[in-house]
PDB file of N, CA and C in Angstrom:
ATOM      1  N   UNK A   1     207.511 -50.754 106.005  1.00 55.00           N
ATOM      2  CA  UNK A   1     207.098 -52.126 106.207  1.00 55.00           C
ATOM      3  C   UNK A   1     208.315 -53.039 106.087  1.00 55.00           C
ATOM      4  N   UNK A   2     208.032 -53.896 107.095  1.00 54.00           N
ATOM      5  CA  UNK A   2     209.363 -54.796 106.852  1.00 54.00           C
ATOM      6  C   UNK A   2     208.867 -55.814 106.137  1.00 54.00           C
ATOM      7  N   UNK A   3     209.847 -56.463 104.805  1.00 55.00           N
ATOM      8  CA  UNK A   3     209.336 -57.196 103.893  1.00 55.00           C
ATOM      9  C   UNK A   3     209.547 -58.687 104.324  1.00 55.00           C
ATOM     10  N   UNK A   4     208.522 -59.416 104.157  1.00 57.00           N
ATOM     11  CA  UNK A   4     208.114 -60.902 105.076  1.00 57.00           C
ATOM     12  C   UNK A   4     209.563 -61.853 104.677  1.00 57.00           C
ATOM     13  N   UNK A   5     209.773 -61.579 103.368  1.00 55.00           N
ATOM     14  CA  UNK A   5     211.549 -62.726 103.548  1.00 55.00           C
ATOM     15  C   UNK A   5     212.581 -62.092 104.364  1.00 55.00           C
ATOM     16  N   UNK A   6     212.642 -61.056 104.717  1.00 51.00           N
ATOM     17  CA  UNK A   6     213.406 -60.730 105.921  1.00 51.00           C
ATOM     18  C   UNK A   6     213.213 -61.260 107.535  1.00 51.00           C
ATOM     19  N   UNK A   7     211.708 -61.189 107.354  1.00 54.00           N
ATOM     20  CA  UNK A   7     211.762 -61.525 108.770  1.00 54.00           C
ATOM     21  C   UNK A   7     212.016 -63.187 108.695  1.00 54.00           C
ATOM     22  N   UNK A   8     211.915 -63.684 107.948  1.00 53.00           N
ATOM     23  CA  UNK A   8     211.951 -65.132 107.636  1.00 53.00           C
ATOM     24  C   UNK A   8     213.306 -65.943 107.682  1.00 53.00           C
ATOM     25  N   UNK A   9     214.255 -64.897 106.998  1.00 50.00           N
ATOM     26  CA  UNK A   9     215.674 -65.092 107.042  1.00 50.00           C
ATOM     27  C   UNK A   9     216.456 -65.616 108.424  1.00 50.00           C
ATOM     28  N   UNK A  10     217.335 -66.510 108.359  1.00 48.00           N
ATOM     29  CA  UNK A  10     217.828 -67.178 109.453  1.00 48.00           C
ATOM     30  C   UNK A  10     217.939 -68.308 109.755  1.00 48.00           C
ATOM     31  N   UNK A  11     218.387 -68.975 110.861  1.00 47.00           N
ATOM     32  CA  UNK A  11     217.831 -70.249 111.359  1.00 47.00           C
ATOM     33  C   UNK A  11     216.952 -70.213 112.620  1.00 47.00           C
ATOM     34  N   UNK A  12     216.021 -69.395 112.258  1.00 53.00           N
ATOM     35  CA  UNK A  12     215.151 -69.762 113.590  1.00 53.00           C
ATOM     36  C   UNK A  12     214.087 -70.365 113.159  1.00 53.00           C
ATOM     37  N   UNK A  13     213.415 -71.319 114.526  1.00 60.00           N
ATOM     38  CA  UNK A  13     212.249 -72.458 114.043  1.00 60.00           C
ATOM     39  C   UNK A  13     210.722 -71.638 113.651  1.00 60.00           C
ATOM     40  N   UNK A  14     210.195 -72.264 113.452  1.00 66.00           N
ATOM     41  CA  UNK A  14     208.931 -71.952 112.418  1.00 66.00           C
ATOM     42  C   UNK A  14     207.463 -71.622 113.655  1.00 66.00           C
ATOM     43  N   UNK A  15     208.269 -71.406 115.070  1.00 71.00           N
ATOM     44  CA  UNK A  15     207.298 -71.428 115.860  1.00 71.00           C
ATOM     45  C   UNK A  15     207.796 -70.259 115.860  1.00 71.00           C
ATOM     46  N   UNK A  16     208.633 -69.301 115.570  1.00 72.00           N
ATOM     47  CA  UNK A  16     208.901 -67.698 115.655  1.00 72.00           C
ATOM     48  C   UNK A  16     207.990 -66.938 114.623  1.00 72.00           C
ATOM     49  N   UNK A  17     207.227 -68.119 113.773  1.00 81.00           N
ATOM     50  CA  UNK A  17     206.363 -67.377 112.363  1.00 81.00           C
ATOM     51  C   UNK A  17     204.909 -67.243 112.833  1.00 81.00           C
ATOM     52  N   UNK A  18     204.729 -68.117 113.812  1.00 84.00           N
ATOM     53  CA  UNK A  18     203.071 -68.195 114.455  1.00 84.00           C
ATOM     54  C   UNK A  18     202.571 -67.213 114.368  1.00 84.00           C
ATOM     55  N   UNK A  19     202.443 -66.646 114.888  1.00 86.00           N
ATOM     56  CA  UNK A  19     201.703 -65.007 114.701  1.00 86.00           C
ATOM     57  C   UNK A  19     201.465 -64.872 113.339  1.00 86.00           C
ATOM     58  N   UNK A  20     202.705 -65.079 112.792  1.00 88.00           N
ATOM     59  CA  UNK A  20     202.222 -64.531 111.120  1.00 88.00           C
ATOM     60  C   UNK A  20     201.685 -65.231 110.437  1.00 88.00           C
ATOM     61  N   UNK A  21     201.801 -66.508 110.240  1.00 89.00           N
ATOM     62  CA  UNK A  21     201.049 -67.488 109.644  1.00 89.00           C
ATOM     63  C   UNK A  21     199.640 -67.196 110.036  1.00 89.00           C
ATOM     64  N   UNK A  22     199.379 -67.391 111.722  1.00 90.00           N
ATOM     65  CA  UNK A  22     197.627 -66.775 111.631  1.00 90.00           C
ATOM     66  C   UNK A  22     197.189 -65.817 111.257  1.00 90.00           C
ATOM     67  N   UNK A  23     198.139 -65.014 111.178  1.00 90.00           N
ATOM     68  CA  UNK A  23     197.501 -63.665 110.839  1.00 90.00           C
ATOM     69  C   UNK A  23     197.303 -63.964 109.274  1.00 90.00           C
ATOM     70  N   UNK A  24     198.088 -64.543 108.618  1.00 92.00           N
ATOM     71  CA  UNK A  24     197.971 -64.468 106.920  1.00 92.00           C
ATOM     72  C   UNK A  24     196.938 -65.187 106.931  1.00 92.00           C
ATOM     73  N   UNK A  25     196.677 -66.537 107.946  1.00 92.00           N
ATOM     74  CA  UNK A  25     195.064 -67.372 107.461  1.00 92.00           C
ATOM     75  C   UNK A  25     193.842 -66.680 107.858  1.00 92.00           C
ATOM     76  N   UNK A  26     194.041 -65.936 108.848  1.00 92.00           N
ATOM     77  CA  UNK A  26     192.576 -65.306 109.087  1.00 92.00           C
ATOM     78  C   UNK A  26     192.483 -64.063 108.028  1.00 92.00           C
ATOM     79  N   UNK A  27     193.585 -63.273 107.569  1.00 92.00           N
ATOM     80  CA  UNK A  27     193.417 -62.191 106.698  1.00 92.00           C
ATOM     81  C   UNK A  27     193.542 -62.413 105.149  1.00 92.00           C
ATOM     82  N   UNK A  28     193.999 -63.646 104.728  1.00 93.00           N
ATOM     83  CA  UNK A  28     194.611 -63.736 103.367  1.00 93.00           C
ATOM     84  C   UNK A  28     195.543 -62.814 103.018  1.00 93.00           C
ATOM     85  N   UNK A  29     196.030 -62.537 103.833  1.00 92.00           N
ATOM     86  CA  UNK A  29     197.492 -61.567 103.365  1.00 92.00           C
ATOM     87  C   UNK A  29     198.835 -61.994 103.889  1.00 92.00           C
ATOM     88  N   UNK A  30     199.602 -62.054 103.020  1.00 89.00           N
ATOM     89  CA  UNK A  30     200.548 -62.586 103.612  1.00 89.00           C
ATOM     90  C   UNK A  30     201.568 -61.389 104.122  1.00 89.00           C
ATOM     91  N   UNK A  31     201.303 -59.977 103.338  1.00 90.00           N
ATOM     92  CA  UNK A  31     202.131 -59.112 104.271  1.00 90.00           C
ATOM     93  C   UNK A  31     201.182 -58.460 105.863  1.00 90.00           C
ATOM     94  N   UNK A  32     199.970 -58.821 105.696  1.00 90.00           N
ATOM     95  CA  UNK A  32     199.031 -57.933 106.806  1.00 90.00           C
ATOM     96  C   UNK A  32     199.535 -58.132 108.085  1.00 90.00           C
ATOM     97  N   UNK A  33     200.103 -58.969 108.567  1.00 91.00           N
ATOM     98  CA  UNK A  33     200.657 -59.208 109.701  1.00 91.00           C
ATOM     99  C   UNK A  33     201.745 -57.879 110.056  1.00 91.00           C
ATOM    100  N   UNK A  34     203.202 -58.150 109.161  1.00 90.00           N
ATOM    101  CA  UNK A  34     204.106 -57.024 108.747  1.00 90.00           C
ATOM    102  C   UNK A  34     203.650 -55.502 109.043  1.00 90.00           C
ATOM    103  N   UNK A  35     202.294 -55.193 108.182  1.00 89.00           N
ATOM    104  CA  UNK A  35     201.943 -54.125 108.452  1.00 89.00           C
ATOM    105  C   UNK A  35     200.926 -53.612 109.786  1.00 89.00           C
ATOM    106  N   UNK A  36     200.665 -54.780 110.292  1.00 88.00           N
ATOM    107  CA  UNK A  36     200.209 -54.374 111.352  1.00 88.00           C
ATOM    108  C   UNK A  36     201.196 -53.937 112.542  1.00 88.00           C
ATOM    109  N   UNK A  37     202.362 -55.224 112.371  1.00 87.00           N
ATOM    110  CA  UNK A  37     203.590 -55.012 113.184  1.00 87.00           C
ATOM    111  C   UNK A  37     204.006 -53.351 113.325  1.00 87.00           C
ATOM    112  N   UNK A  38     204.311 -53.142 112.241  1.00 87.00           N
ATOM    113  CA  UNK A  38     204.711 -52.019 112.384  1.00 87.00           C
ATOM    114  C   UNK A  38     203.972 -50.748 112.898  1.00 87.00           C
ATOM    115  N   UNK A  39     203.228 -50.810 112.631  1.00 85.00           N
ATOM    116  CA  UNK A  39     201.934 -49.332 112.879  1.00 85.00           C
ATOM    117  C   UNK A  39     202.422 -49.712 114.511  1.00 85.00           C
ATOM    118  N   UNK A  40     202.339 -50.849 114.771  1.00 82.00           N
ATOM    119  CA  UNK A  40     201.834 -51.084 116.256  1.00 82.00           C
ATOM    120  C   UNK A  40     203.518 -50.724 116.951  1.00 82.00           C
ATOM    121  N   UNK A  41     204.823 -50.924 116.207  1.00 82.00           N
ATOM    122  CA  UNK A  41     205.684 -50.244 116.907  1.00 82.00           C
ATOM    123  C   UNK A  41     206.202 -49.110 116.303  1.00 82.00           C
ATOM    124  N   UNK A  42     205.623 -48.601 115.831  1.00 78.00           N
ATOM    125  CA  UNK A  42     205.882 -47.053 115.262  1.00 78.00           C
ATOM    126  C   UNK A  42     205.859 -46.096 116.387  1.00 78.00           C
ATOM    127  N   UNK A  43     206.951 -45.417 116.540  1.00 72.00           N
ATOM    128  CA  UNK A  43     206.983 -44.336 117.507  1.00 72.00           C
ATOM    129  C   UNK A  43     206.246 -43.249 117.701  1.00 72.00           C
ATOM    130  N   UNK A  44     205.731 -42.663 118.582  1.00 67.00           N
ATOM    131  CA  UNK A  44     204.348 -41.715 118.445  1.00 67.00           C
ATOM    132  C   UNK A  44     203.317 -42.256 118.490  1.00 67.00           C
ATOM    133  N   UNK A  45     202.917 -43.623 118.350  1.00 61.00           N
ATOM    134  CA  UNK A  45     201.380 -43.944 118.101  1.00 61.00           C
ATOM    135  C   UNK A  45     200.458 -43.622 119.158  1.00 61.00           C
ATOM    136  N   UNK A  46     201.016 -42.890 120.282  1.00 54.00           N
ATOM    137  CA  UNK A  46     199.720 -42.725 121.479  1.00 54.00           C
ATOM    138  C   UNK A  46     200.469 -43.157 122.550  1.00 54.00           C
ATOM    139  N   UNK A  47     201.744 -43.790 122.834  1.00 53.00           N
ATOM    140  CA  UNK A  47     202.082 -45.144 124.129  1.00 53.00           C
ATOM    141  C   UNK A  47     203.293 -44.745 123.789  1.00 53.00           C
ATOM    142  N   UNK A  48     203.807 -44.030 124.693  1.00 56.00           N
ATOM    143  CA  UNK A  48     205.538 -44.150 125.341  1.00 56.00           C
ATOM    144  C   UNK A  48     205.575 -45.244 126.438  1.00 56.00           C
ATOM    145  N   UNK A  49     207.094 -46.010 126.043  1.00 56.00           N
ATOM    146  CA  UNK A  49     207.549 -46.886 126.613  1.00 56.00           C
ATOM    147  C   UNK A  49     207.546 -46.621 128.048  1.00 56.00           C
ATOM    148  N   UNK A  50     208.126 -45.555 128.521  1.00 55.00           N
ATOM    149  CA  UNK A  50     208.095 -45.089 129.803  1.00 55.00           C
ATOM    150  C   UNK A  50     206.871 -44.969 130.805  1.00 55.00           C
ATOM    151  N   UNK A  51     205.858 -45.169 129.845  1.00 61.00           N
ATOM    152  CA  UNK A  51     204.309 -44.875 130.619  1.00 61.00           C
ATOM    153  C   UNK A  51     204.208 -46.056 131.077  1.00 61.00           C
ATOM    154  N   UNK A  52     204.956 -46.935 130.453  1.00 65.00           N
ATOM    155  CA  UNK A  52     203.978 -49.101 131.502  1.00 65.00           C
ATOM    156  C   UNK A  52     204.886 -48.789 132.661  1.00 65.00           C
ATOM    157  N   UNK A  53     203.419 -49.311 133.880  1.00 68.00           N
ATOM    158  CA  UNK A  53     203.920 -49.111 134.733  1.00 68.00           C
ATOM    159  C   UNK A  53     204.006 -50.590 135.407  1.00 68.00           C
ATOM    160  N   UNK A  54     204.916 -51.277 135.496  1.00 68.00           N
ATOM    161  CA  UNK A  54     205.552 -53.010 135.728  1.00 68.00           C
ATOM    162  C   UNK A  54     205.122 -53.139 137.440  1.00 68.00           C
ATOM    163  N   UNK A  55     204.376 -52.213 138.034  1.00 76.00           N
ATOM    164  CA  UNK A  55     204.767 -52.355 139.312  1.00 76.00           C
ATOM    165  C   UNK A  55     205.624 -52.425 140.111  1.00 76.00           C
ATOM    166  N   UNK A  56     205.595 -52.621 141.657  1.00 80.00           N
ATOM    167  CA  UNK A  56     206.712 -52.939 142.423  1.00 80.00           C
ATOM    168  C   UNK A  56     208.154 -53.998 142.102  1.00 80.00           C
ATOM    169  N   UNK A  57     209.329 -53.686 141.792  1.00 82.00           N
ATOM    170  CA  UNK A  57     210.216 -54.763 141.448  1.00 82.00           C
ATOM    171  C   UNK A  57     210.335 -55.614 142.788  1.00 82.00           C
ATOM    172  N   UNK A  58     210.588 -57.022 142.934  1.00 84.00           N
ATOM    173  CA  UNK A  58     211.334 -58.147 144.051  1.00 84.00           C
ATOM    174  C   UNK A  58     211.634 -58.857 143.381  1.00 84.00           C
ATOM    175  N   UNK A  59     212.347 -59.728 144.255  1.00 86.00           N
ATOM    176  CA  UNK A  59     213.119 -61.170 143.542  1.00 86.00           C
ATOM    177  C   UNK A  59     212.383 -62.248 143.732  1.00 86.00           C
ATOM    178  N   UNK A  60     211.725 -62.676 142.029  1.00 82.00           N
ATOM    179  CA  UNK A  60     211.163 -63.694 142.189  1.00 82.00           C
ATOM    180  C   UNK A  60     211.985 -65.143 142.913  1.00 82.00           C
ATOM    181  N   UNK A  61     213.533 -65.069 143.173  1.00 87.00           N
ATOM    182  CA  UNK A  61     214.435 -66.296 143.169  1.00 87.00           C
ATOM    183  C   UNK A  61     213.843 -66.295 144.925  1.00 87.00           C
ATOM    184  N   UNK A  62     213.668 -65.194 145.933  1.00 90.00           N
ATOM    185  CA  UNK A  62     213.706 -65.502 147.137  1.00 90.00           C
ATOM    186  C   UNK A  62     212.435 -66.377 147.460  1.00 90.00           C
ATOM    187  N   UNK A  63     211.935 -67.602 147.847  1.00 91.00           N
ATOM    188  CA  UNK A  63     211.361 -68.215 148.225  1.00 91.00           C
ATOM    189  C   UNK A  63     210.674 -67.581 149.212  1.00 91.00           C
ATOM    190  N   UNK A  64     210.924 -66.984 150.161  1.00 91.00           N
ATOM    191  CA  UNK A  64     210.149 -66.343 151.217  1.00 91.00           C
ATOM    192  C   UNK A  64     209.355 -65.425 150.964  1.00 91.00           C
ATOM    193  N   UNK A  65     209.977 -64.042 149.636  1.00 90.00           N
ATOM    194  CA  UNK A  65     209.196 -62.739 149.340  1.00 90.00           C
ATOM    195  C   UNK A  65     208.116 -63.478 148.581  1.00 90.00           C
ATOM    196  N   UNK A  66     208.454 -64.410 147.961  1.00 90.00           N
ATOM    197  CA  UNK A  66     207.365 -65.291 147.026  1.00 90.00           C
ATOM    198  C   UNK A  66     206.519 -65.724 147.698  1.00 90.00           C
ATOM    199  N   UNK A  67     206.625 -66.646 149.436  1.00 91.00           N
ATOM    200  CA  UNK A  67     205.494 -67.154 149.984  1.00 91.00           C
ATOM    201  C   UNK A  67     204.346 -65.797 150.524  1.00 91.00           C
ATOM    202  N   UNK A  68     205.172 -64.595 150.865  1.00 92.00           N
ATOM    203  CA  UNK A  68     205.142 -63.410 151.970  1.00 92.00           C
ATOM    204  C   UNK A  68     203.606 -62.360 150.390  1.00 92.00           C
ATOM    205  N   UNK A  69     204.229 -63.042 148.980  1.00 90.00           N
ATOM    206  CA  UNK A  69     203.821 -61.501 148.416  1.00 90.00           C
ATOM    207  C   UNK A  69     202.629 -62.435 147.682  1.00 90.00           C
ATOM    208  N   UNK A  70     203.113 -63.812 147.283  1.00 89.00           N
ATOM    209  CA  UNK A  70     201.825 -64.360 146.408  1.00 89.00           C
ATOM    210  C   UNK A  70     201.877 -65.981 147.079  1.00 89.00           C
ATOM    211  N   UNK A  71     200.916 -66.213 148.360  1.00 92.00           N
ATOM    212  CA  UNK A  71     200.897 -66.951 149.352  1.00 92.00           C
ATOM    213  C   UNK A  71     200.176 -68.211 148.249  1.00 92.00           C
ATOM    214  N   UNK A  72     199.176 -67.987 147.793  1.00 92.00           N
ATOM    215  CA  UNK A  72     198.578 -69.128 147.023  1.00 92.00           C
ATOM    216  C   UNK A  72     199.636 -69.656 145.726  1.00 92.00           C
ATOM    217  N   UNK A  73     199.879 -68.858 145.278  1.00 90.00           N
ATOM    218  CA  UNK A  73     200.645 -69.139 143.690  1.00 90.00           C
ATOM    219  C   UNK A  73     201.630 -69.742 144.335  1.00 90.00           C
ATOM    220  N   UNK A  74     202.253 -69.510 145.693  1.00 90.00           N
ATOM    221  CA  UNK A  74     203.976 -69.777 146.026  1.00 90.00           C
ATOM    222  C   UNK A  74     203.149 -71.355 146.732  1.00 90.00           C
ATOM    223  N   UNK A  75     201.997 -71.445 147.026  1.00 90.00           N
ATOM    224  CA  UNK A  75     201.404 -72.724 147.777  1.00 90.00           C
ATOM    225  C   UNK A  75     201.174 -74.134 146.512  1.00 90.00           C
ATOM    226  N   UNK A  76     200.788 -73.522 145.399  1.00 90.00           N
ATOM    227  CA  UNK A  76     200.460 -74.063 144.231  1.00 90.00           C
ATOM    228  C   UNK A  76     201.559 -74.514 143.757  1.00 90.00           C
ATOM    229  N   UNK A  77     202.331 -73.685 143.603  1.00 87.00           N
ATOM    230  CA  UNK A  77     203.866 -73.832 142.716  1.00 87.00           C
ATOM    231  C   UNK A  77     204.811 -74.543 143.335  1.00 87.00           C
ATOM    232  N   UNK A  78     205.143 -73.880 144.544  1.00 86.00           N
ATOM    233  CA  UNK A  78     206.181 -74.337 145.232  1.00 86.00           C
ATOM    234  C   UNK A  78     206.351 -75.773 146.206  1.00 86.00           C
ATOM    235  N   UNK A  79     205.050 -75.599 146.807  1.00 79.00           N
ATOM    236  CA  UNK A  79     204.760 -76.181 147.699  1.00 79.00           C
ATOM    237  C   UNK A  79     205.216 -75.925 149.262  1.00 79.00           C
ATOM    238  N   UNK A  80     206.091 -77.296 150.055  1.00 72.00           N
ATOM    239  CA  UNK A  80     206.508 -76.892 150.397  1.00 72.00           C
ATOM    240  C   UNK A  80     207.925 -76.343 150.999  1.00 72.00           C
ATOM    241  N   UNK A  81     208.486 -76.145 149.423  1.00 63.00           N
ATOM    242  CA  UNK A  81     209.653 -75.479 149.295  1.00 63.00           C
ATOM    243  C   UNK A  81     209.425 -73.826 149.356  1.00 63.00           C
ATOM    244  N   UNK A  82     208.187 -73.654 149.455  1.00 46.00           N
ATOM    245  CA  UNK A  82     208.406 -72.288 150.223  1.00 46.00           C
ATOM    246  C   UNK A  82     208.438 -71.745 151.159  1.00 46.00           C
ATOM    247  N   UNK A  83     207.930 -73.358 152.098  1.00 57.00           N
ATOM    248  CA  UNK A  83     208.124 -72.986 153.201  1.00 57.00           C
ATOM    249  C   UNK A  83     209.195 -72.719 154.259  1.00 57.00           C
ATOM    250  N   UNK A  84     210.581 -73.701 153.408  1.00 50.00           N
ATOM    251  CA  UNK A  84     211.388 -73.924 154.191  1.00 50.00           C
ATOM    252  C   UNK A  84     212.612 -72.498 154.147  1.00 50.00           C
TER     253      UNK A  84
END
């Protein structure tokens, strides 16, 4: 278990604790979070990294594969800078 003033240690802002803070208000624990963390990246648990499968890679930067692969989202988002 990693012990909660470690992960705490640093200067990073207090929106990197979210998770844990809810987790300590819905559980009353202030390490339960910690120990959930871990189980959940413990090696062996059932899930090799290699098994997610991310789908097809493209470049979200090309404007065109973007209008060509997700026509609404690139219509929504972009407008019509995807078209050009």
């Amino acid at each position: 278990m990693v012990p909660r003033d470690r992960i705490r240690r640093g200067r990073q802002e207090d929106a990197n604790y979210a998770a844990a803070d809810a987790f300590e208000r819905l559980t009353g624990d202030e390490d339960a979070f910690c120990i959930a963390w871990d189980a959940y990246t413990t090696p062996g648990r059932g899930r090799e990294e290699d098994d997610v499968d991310m789908g097809e890679d493209f470049d979200f930067d090309d404007l065109e594969v973007m209008r060509r692969r997700l026509p609404r989202l690139s219509a929504l988002y972009l407008g019509d800078a995807a078209r050009d």
